[in-house]
XYZ file of C-alpha atoms in Angstrom:
693
model
C 105.727 35.891 36.420
C 107.327 37.661 39.634
C 106.363 36.503 43.013
C 103.522 38.034 45.276
C 106.725 37.872 48.062
C 108.936 40.325 45.644
C 105.845 42.337 45.301
C 104.966 43.256 49.038
C 108.342 44.379 50.572
C 108.207 46.133 53.378
C 108.598 49.825 51.057
C 105.248 48.727 49.338
C 101.554 49.874 50.293
C 98.757 47.139 49.965
C 95.631 48.774 49.489
C 91.626 46.904 49.457
C 89.157 49.364 47.100
C 85.934 49.214 47.457
C 82.885 51.869 46.855
C 79.081 51.795 47.260
C 78.502 48.551 49.073
C 75.110 49.517 50.484
C 74.575 47.773 53.336
C 70.718 46.800 54.709
C 69.346 47.508 50.270
C 67.187 44.983 51.029
C 67.128 43.327 53.791
C 63.656 42.594 54.231
C 63.259 41.345 51.456
C 62.853 36.803 52.096
C 66.079 36.136 49.255
C 67.947 38.896 48.158
C 67.801 40.154 52.441
C 71.225 39.060 52.922
C 73.101 40.045 50.091
C 75.042 43.077 50.729
C 75.974 41.143 54.273
C 77.064 38.217 52.446
C 79.208 40.579 50.054
C 80.409 42.344 52.888
C 81.604 39.319 54.268
C 83.443 38.743 51.269
C 85.383 41.910 50.960
C 86.848 42.254 54.554
C 87.572 38.795 54.348
C 90.098 39.372 50.850
C 91.160 42.053 53.252
C 92.448 39.426 55.524
C 93.877 37.253 53.081
C 95.664 39.338 51.496
C 96.970 41.058 54.318
C 96.910 44.931 53.521
C 97.584 47.687 55.294
C 94.323 49.613 54.981
C 90.614 48.992 53.417
C 89.901 52.339 51.699
C 85.732 52.909 51.004
C 84.749 55.944 48.186
C 81.205 56.208 50.363
C 77.697 54.971 50.476
C 78.417 51.985 52.889
C 75.153 51.879 54.114
C 71.677 52.401 51.585
C 69.900 54.288 54.376
C 70.969 57.386 56.221
C 69.260 55.748 59.277
C 70.352 52.350 58.733
C 67.893 49.236 60.968
C 69.817 47.622 64.026
C 70.083 44.814 62.399
C 72.557 46.828 59.597
C 74.512 48.034 62.449
C 74.533 44.946 64.122
C 76.158 43.242 61.098
C 78.164 45.724 59.856
C 79.828 46.266 63.380
C 80.131 42.239 63.517
C 81.963 42.022 60.890
C 84.324 44.745 61.036
C 85.252 43.848 64.594
C 85.764 39.502 63.135
C 87.938 40.898 60.098
C 89.417 44.457 61.024
C 90.634 43.766 65.075
C 93.688 41.417 66.325
C 97.423 41.190 66.968
C 98.898 42.327 63.517
C 101.438 44.764 63.626
C 100.356 47.531 61.407
C 103.330 48.914 59.226
C 102.545 52.565 58.673
C 103.131 55.846 60.321
C 100.686 59.011 59.874
C 102.992 62.259 59.359
C 99.869 64.934 59.091
C 98.000 66.819 61.889
C 95.277 64.186 62.072
C 93.587 66.420 64.297
C 92.817 68.089 61.302
C 91.873 65.067 59.131
C 89.668 63.743 61.323
C 87.992 67.307 63.080
C 84.622 65.736 63.165
C 84.810 63.070 65.938
C 85.652 62.465 69.607
C 88.923 60.489 69.167
C 90.891 62.840 66.349
C 93.307 60.864 66.366
C 93.691 56.969 63.218
C 91.674 54.262 65.457
C 94.921 51.851 65.332
C 96.943 53.987 67.559
C 94.204 54.232 69.887
C 95.800 52.523 72.712
C 92.331 50.518 73.832
C 91.829 49.395 70.828
C 93.388 46.682 69.286
C 93.361 47.036 65.019
C 94.612 44.815 62.590
C 93.496 46.393 59.661
C 92.560 49.754 58.978
C 89.299 51.553 57.148
C 89.134 54.327 55.839
C 86.083 55.492 54.284
C 84.230 58.460 53.384
C 80.661 59.378 53.316
C 78.123 59.056 50.475
C 75.119 60.228 49.481
C 72.914 57.954 51.147
C 74.998 57.476 54.234
C 76.061 61.103 54.709
C 75.383 63.016 57.740
C 72.074 64.651 58.749
C 70.519 66.259 61.913
C 71.341 69.227 63.574
C 74.868 67.084 65.018
C 75.359 66.629 61.725
C 75.789 63.081 62.270
C 76.339 60.020 60.219
C 76.293 56.279 60.282
C 80.404 56.761 59.935
C 80.790 58.513 62.436
C 78.934 55.811 64.493
C 81.933 53.577 63.702
C 84.525 56.152 64.222
C 82.932 56.416 67.879
C 83.410 52.453 68.332
C 87.500 53.465 66.842
C 85.936 50.420 63.827
C 86.366 53.274 61.405
C 88.319 56.826 60.393
C 86.101 59.189 58.660
C 88.098 61.056 56.643
C 87.026 63.765 54.172
C 84.145 65.316 55.847
C 83.533 69.466 55.259
C 81.088 71.306 57.080
C 81.623 74.804 55.124
C 79.208 75.328 52.336
C 81.425 78.564 51.643
C 84.640 77.217 50.863
C 86.768 73.500 51.151
C 90.139 72.707 51.495
C 90.767 69.169 50.782
C 93.535 67.944 53.848
C 95.488 65.086 52.919
C 96.117 62.465 55.310
C 99.639 61.503 54.620
C 101.088 58.043 55.449
C 104.893 56.867 54.755
C 105.743 53.156 54.786
C 109.207 52.264 54.654
C 110.905 54.780 51.589
C 106.584 54.829 49.758
C 105.246 58.612 50.841
C 101.908 58.314 50.908
C 98.943 61.428 50.436
C 95.559 60.085 50.697
C 92.985 63.179 49.569
C 88.819 62.591 50.485
C 85.897 64.470 50.112
C 83.020 63.276 50.981
C 79.400 63.420 49.015
C 78.077 67.016 48.547
C 75.356 68.076 46.298
C 76.841 67.884 42.679
C 75.106 71.809 42.012
C 76.920 72.995 44.934
C 80.255 71.851 44.168
C 80.165 72.395 40.536
C 79.724 76.033 41.770
C 82.331 75.758 44.537
C 85.146 74.198 41.460
C 84.339 76.905 39.290
C 84.467 80.065 41.856
C 87.928 78.468 43.105
C 86.086 77.746 45.958
C 88.080 73.777 46.099
C 91.649 74.111 47.763
C 93.873 70.682 47.845
C 96.397 71.642 50.094
C 99.756 69.753 49.536
C 102.813 68.695 51.706
C 105.536 71.615 51.602
C 108.139 69.103 51.678
C 108.820 66.649 48.864
C 106.397 67.351 47.299
C 107.330 65.113 43.782
C 108.144 62.632 46.590
C 105.005 61.719 47.466
C 101.980 59.760 45.600
C 98.241 61.393 45.650
C 95.444 59.077 45.785
C 92.042 61.145 46.151
C 88.775 59.729 46.552
C 85.338 61.359 45.402
C 82.111 60.470 45.876
C 80.017 62.399 43.328
C 78.537 62.387 39.694
C 81.113 61.165 37.671
C 78.616 60.874 33.945
C 76.705 63.866 33.310
C 73.305 64.211 34.362
C 72.129 67.391 33.736
C 74.853 71.630 33.035
C 76.168 71.219 36.132
C 74.680 67.665 38.018
C 78.521 65.876 37.972
C 81.955 67.118 38.245
C 84.029 67.015 35.305
C 87.211 65.296 36.037
C 89.472 68.116 34.308
C 88.396 70.227 37.702
C 90.180 68.302 39.813
C 94.214 68.856 40.448
C 96.994 67.487 37.817
C 99.130 66.539 41.061
C 97.218 63.867 41.524
C 97.920 60.487 40.310
C 95.287 58.500 41.327
C 91.455 59.005 41.722
C 89.084 56.465 43.809
C 85.440 57.152 42.240
C 82.387 56.787 43.942
C 79.000 56.668 43.462
C 78.506 55.359 40.064
C 77.432 51.784 40.179
C 79.035 50.515 36.622
C 82.567 48.842 37.854
C 84.907 50.356 35.525
C 87.954 49.382 38.064
C 90.458 49.259 35.150
C 92.228 52.497 35.300
C 91.669 55.468 32.509
C 94.236 58.093 32.154
C 92.954 61.246 31.632
C 94.219 63.066 28.774
C 93.702 66.737 30.057
C 94.858 66.429 33.561
C 97.257 63.142 33.538
C 96.013 61.665 36.277
C 93.829 58.074 36.407
C 90.730 57.324 37.152
C 89.525 53.863 38.438
C 85.723 53.546 39.768
C 85.075 50.475 41.148
C 81.681 50.498 40.830
C 78.730 49.361 43.798
C 79.101 45.363 45.098
C 75.196 44.889 44.922
C 72.836 45.633 42.035
C 70.306 48.583 43.568
C 68.942 49.339 40.083
C 68.220 46.574 37.178
C 70.161 49.013 34.717
C 72.707 47.748 32.336
C 75.347 49.352 34.069
C 74.904 46.905 36.917
C 74.888 43.593 34.799
C 78.593 44.411 34.543
C 80.689 42.143 36.685
C 81.291 43.335 40.178
C 84.731 43.827 41.299
C 86.839 45.157 43.960
C 91.056 46.497 43.715
C 94.016 45.493 45.524
C 96.367 48.113 45.136
C 100.337 47.779 45.498
C 102.197 51.837 46.038
C 106.219 51.807 46.039
C 107.549 54.933 45.549
C 105.865 56.645 42.422
C 104.095 53.392 41.026
C 101.524 51.209 41.274
C 100.235 48.053 40.439
C 96.269 47.318 40.574
C 94.895 43.928 40.500
C 91.206 43.888 40.132
C 89.712 40.624 42.574
C 86.118 39.302 41.468
C 83.568 39.828 43.689
C 81.945 35.650 43.663
C 79.057 36.485 46.552
C 77.333 38.941 43.822
C 73.830 37.580 42.303
C 73.831 37.234 38.738
C 72.059 40.084 36.790
C 71.459 39.622 33.373
C 69.706 41.836 31.074
C 68.914 42.517 27.668
C 66.173 44.777 25.396
C 63.780 43.390 23.086
C 62.760 45.675 20.777
C 58.999 44.166 18.676
C 59.251 45.989 16.035
C 62.458 45.099 14.933
C 60.685 41.284 14.144
C 57.953 41.871 11.603
C 58.768 38.551 10.833
C 57.151 37.015 13.269
C 54.245 39.433 14.535
C 52.945 42.470 13.531
C 50.475 44.592 14.940
C 48.078 43.648 12.893
C 48.028 39.926 13.475
C 45.601 38.244 14.849
C 46.377 37.238 18.710
C 49.671 38.997 18.150
C 49.845 39.985 22.110
C 50.217 35.404 23.074
C 52.865 35.167 20.273
C 54.418 38.931 22.287
C 54.173 36.902 25.848
C 55.395 33.801 23.757
C 58.753 35.321 22.317
C 59.797 37.314 26.106
C 59.021 33.782 27.783
C 61.361 32.486 25.319
C 64.120 35.210 26.217
C 63.362 34.834 29.413
C 64.122 31.030 29.768
C 67.153 31.748 28.052
C 68.767 34.253 30.186
C 67.985 32.230 33.336
C 69.817 28.616 31.654
C 72.670 31.054 30.611
C 72.970 32.169 34.621
C 72.756 28.697 35.734
C 75.436 27.543 33.034
C 77.874 30.158 34.605
C 76.511 29.546 37.789
C 78.205 25.739 38.205
C 81.206 25.492 39.933
C 80.789 28.661 42.182
C 79.131 27.049 45.186
C 79.464 31.339 46.718
C 76.945 32.419 44.335
C 73.410 32.747 44.928
C 70.841 30.247 43.488
C 68.386 32.956 41.841
C 69.498 34.969 39.444
C 67.666 38.961 38.665
C 66.577 38.675 35.145
C 65.294 42.144 33.289
C 63.997 42.026 30.080
C 62.920 45.762 28.300
C 60.592 45.966 25.601
C 59.825 48.409 23.424
C 56.245 47.952 22.230
C 56.419 50.917 19.880
C 54.390 50.856 16.652
C 51.231 49.745 18.046
C 51.486 47.147 19.516
C 50.229 46.972 23.258
C 51.630 45.710 26.534
C 50.456 42.146 28.194
C 49.999 42.103 32.088
C 53.007 42.306 33.039
C 52.489 40.186 36.799
C 50.459 37.288 35.485
C 53.708 36.683 32.654
C 56.411 37.269 35.999
C 54.940 34.808 38.119
C 56.247 31.542 35.981
C 59.489 32.407 37.319
C 58.633 32.953 40.971
C 60.762 29.633 42.115
C 63.264 30.826 39.230
C 64.148 34.235 39.548
C 65.226 37.021 42.456
C 62.901 39.312 41.629
C 59.655 37.672 40.518
C 57.841 40.768 40.856
C 59.614 43.020 37.494
C 61.369 41.362 35.440
C 59.165 42.234 32.393
C 59.409 46.024 31.759
C 57.242 47.797 29.320
C 59.113 51.368 27.443
C 57.650 53.159 24.660
C 59.397 55.426 22.581
C 57.569 58.421 21.597
C 56.458 58.943 18.177
C 55.269 61.733 16.572
C 52.696 61.434 13.311
C 54.472 64.040 11.542
C 57.298 66.091 11.365
C 56.738 70.376 12.075
C 60.151 71.402 10.835
C 60.777 76.238 11.520
C 61.665 77.973 8.949
C 64.824 77.345 8.765
C 64.242 73.725 8.646
C 64.884 72.449 12.512
C 63.298 69.170 13.151
C 61.519 70.135 16.419
C 60.202 67.296 16.751
C 63.320 65.454 16.208
C 65.214 67.631 18.996
C 61.491 67.196 21.458
C 62.028 63.352 21.005
C 61.677 61.349 24.111
C 65.538 59.805 24.073
C 67.040 63.857 24.202
C 64.775 65.283 26.712
C 64.949 63.126 29.715
C 65.935 64.683 32.999
C 67.342 67.950 30.779
C 67.048 71.108 31.759
C 66.316 74.107 29.967
C 70.051 75.303 28.767
C 70.045 71.499 27.927
C 67.100 72.258 25.605
C 69.301 74.727 23.879
C 72.417 73.618 23.702
C 70.941 70.487 22.377
C 68.601 72.780 19.946
C 71.384 74.944 18.341
C 73.598 71.406 18.433
C 71.270 69.974 16.383
C 70.365 72.659 13.907
C 71.395 73.434 10.552
C 74.346 75.786 10.263
C 73.130 78.377 8.748
C 71.417 78.716 12.493
C 73.799 77.675 14.865
C 75.510 80.153 16.998
C 78.510 81.637 15.824
C 79.341 84.404 17.643
C 77.154 83.109 21.749
C 78.042 79.818 22.938
C 75.405 77.788 23.722
C 75.855 77.155 27.590
C 75.534 81.135 27.930
C 72.484 81.813 26.130
C 70.775 78.618 27.768
C 71.275 79.628 30.870
C 70.374 82.634 30.414
C 67.032 81.828 29.076
C 67.351 79.740 32.199
C 66.607 82.435 33.873
C 64.172 84.232 32.271
C 61.444 80.883 32.285
C 62.725 80.528 35.840
C 63.258 84.418 37.339
C 61.170 85.950 34.833
C 64.832 87.900 34.617
C 63.606 89.875 31.221
C 66.621 91.585 30.601
C 68.762 88.440 31.077
C 69.550 87.165 27.064
C 69.890 91.056 25.495
C 72.276 91.474 28.645
C 74.295 88.740 27.740
C 74.325 89.658 23.411
C 75.135 92.953 24.587
C 77.960 91.826 26.860
C 79.121 88.519 24.739
C 79.008 91.417 21.618
C 81.502 93.879 23.435
C 83.465 91.747 24.732
C 84.364 90.019 21.220
C 84.861 93.549 19.566
C 87.694 94.322 21.892
C 89.026 90.889 21.138
C 88.451 91.672 17.464
C 89.410 95.103 17.289
C 93.104 93.473 19.474
C 93.943 91.111 16.701
C 93.540 93.908 14.212
C 91.725 91.989 11.861
C 90.184 93.078 8.186
C 88.724 91.246 6.140
C 84.853 89.384 6.537
C 86.471 86.535 6.408
C 88.813 86.598 8.887
C 86.774 87.844 11.483
C 84.621 84.841 10.727
C 87.499 82.990 11.707
C 88.318 84.653 14.884
C 84.908 84.933 16.318
C 84.465 81.189 15.897
C 88.081 81.027 17.428
C 87.221 82.974 20.452
C 83.748 81.590 20.929
C 85.778 78.436 21.247
C 87.648 79.586 23.648
C 85.578 80.364 26.102
C 83.627 77.310 26.017
C 83.300 75.982 29.455
C 85.518 77.706 31.159
C 85.638 79.983 33.803
C 85.295 83.065 31.661
C 82.240 81.938 29.795
C 80.589 81.348 33.537
C 82.320 85.409 34.300
C 80.064 86.435 31.197
C 76.613 85.027 32.566
C 76.707 86.621 35.882
C 77.807 90.083 34.610
C 75.088 89.847 32.527
C 72.957 88.574 35.241
C 73.986 91.720 37.290
C 73.508 94.111 34.272
C 69.935 92.740 34.475
C 69.385 92.744 37.970
C 70.745 96.472 38.129
C 68.491 96.913 35.394
C 64.945 96.298 37.283
C 66.153 97.705 39.983
C 66.571 101.218 38.204
C 62.843 101.014 36.972
C 61.481 100.179 40.354
C 61.161 96.917 40.273
C 61.818 95.152 42.895
C 61.738 91.271 42.873
C 63.161 89.118 45.383
C 64.989 86.278 43.343
C 67.211 84.061 45.158
C 69.992 81.812 44.227
C 69.431 78.543 42.310
C 69.289 76.174 45.185
C 70.932 72.800 45.262
C 69.702 69.706 43.878
C 71.197 66.953 44.722
C 70.764 64.014 41.941
C 71.667 60.111 42.636
C 72.854 58.271 39.442
C 71.731 54.626 41.049
C 68.147 56.062 41.551
C 65.336 57.175 39.237
C 63.639 59.006 42.482
C 62.270 62.679 42.071
C 61.313 64.591 45.209
C 57.305 64.612 46.266
C 55.713 67.455 44.882
C 54.899 70.059 47.664
C 51.649 69.240 49.354
C 48.645 71.846 50.508
C 48.460 73.137 54.129
C 46.069 71.356 56.533
C 45.387 74.143 59.348
C 41.705 76.068 59.535
C 41.974 79.725 58.468
C 44.848 80.410 56.310
C 48.243 78.537 55.216
C 50.362 79.755 57.467
C 48.989 76.798 60.197
C 48.947 73.923 57.301
C 51.310 71.275 57.569
C 53.920 70.023 54.834
C 53.659 73.660 53.081
C 57.549 72.708 51.730
C 58.875 69.727 51.376
C 62.616 68.913 51.832
C 65.135 66.571 50.672
C 66.161 63.940 53.416
C 69.548 65.272 54.574
C 69.660 68.420 52.306
C 68.267 70.914 54.680
C 65.176 72.240 53.934
C 63.675 73.321 50.570
C 64.391 76.483 49.378
C 60.596 78.933 48.602
C 59.818 79.433 45.381
C 59.753 83.159 44.197
C 56.597 84.868 44.268
C 55.185 84.145 39.999
C 54.799 87.641 37.970
C 52.327 88.688 35.785
C 52.246 86.393 32.221
C 52.198 89.331 30.165
C 55.280 90.644 31.248
C 57.197 88.925 28.438
C 61.519 89.679 27.385
C 62.508 92.192 24.898
C 65.330 91.128 23.307
C 66.938 93.622 21.216
C 69.531 92.779 18.829
C 72.490 94.292 18.944
C 73.669 94.168 15.204
C 70.488 94.930 13.581
C 70.530 97.249 10.670
C 74.253 96.769 10.562
C 76.777 94.737 8.129
C 78.849 92.749 10.073
C 82.453 95.512 9.697
C 80.236 98.091 11.419
C 79.510 95.159 14.105
C 82.646 95.339 15.060
C 84.363 98.714 15.974
C 86.312 101.211 18.217
C 85.765 99.159 21.384
C 89.453 99.465 24.066
C 91.930 97.137 23.992
C 92.533 94.388 26.756
C 95.959 92.160 26.904
C 95.684 88.831 25.741
C 96.237 86.178 28.007
C 99.704 83.918 28.501
C 100.197 80.771 26.135
C 100.154 77.392 28.638
C 103.276 75.711 27.627
C 103.064 71.864 26.966
C 104.031 68.771 29.197
C 105.638 66.156 28.123
C 106.391 62.667 30.034
C 106.411 59.190 29.605
C 105.229 55.767 31.921
C 103.441 53.344 32.217
C 100.300 51.919 33.784
C 99.892 47.850 34.326
C 96.876 45.823 35.703
C 96.541 42.726 37.156
C 92.821 41.314 36.200
C 92.265 37.510 37.939
C 89.935 36.735 35.216
C 91.168 38.708 31.775
C 94.433 39.120 30.140
C 96.305 42.033 31.765
C 96.301 45.276 30.347
C 98.618 47.860 29.881
C 98.047 51.680 29.395
C 100.862 53.458 27.926
C 101.352 57.110 28.601
C 102.911 58.957 24.973
C 106.231 60.618 25.377
C 104.305 64.455 25.375
C 100.882 65.623 25.182
C 99.894 69.332 25.010
C 98.438 70.839 28.212
C 94.432 71.448 27.452
C 92.771 74.679 27.346
C 92.196 76.377 31.402
C 89.733 74.992 32.972
C 86.689 76.765 34.416
C 88.745 76.625 37.848
C 91.998 76.863 38.692
C 93.003 76.654 42.978
C 96.148 77.340 45.017
C 97.481 74.251 46.064
C 99.629 75.726 49.132
C 101.395 78.139 49.454
C 104.314 76.513 48.385
C 102.858 75.470 45.249
C 100.481 78.354 44.083
C 103.373 80.334 41.785
C 101.993 76.663 39.320
C 98.362 77.656 39.006
C 96.803 79.723 36.931
C 97.268 80.528 33.476
C 101.254 80.758 34.210
C 102.681 78.392 31.244
C 104.053 74.867 33.157
C 106.341 72.365 32.505
C 107.097 68.809 33.917
C 109.575 65.961 33.183
C 108.790 63.614 36.210
C 105.392 64.117 36.750
C 102.585 62.432 38.373
C 102.755 58.383 38.065
C 106.222 56.283 37.213
C 105.575 52.998 35.920
C 107.317 50.211 35.155
C 107.716 48.624 31.765
C 107.685 44.474 32.864
C 105.140 42.596 31.013
C 105.135 40.316 33.329
C 101.361 38.887 34.073
C 101.778 41.235 37.815
C 104.329 44.117 38.217
C 107.983 44.386 39.615
C 108.286 46.906 41.914
């Protein structure tokens, strides 16, 4: 085993990474009120004990946008206790700090302030819980920044274009480019990526010598068509991405096979919802970077309250009880009590030998009582465990899957009951349902020419905004493009046409070309409406902010209560806190208006449908990337894990957006061929427990 003294030399960055600390969560709770502060104390103490160069936080340091005085006081006290002192800082900032910290009254890194003694600098982006609000656009991190305790970076004030300028750091011979972007509504940021409105700047000199570290606070898992940020949107020159906002701890770096970088998701340090993702053991990471090599050591948190969750489906135990059995509710309640007591015993065994772990665990039993069962009194049941658990009010949670007496099938044999089941429609929108329909439909009715995403957006335009020509124009436009493509390829037989259509359709899926087709179709539909003299004021799709760690929805609009009319009432529109006023809904149109969808190929065979379109030049091919490297992870509570990159990997098709990175690197973007023999992270082949840098 290699000693840490060999690792921690004058050229090695040591960085403690953590995300979603949520200071102040349930601070008024008698049992759980101090949980977030105790864990933050442990995180800072760990940073000091490991003598890190700096701490990197991935957003949501605070749970509330306006934290209480107690919360702010505790945070400032802890930062002053652990992050201030006479320990010298061994790295330099090479970038223009006036650009990196342009929103601060003191636009320079805090440890260079002559009035402060900083021993451990803290760099942090803001999250969706502690985002800037108000006329001045301030957040709690700005208060800590003005006090000289935190370096708040990655903030963008523009809603039209984002330029991410890195904080350039150097320690010895190691150069680190620290990128960051604070929380932005997912749908807005998704559109900005698609429209090439996000640019990541790069150093002008020695670009291949920089280790590129990026911190982001957005939805990583898909919550809708555009309610997340795909990893493929990020630039491929990145080496490691620290992903915040998602609370499940997936700190072991995972390799993105398309963009060829690694992603680590530290998760939250406190359970803010009783969901399975929060039950995963909580960790923080100690990242070492030397040159283009990295080593990530995951460190378990001991002050986090234990959380155990189980699912119980009553219908899966017919040997124990059934709905027709007398006193079945008492039997079910007794069975649930056994399950809860077993989880409490497991928590007690796991806690032995660790005095830092809180005594009372969080326990959640999710009971699916579908199949004719009835729910018992959950409040009375939970009172049995008041002295044993930290959440006595919600120990048991009843759920029921929707049941259908008879499956209704369409003419083509599509099971609409299954399509509209609870599991497939929860949280989805119109375009998601359209896509789900075609994916679950039989092959005879699946789309072969149009794309599910494009059709879904066209249907949504008709449903939400009554743009009745959207579907027709989308079909016409996609048909015209397919005709031109087939004419250019020179296919003749029906079999070749079918194969080429499917190939052409697959090449457009989830790319900027597909979004462009939808936009052109919508513009045509609006033009037709204007020609007909229908002046309908339709606003663009509003930005929606979705939280992956909460299941709350914005309140519905309330009616005005003023006298004599609507104009003087209060609360006619509602706005989500910190996201600006909600946009008014467009005026409704008469229900009698329906979309007139015309099939351009009706009455024509497949050969006649693809004749004589003008030719269009083909898109250039993309070359493959080739390199070999390895990543090692040091795990305090498990065996070492290693990820090995293959020697070569074909470059995926062009993503929905291609962005310029700087004047010196813009030539390699777009659809040009790209070859890299030395790219991203270079790792060692050492099999020791700790990577020998």
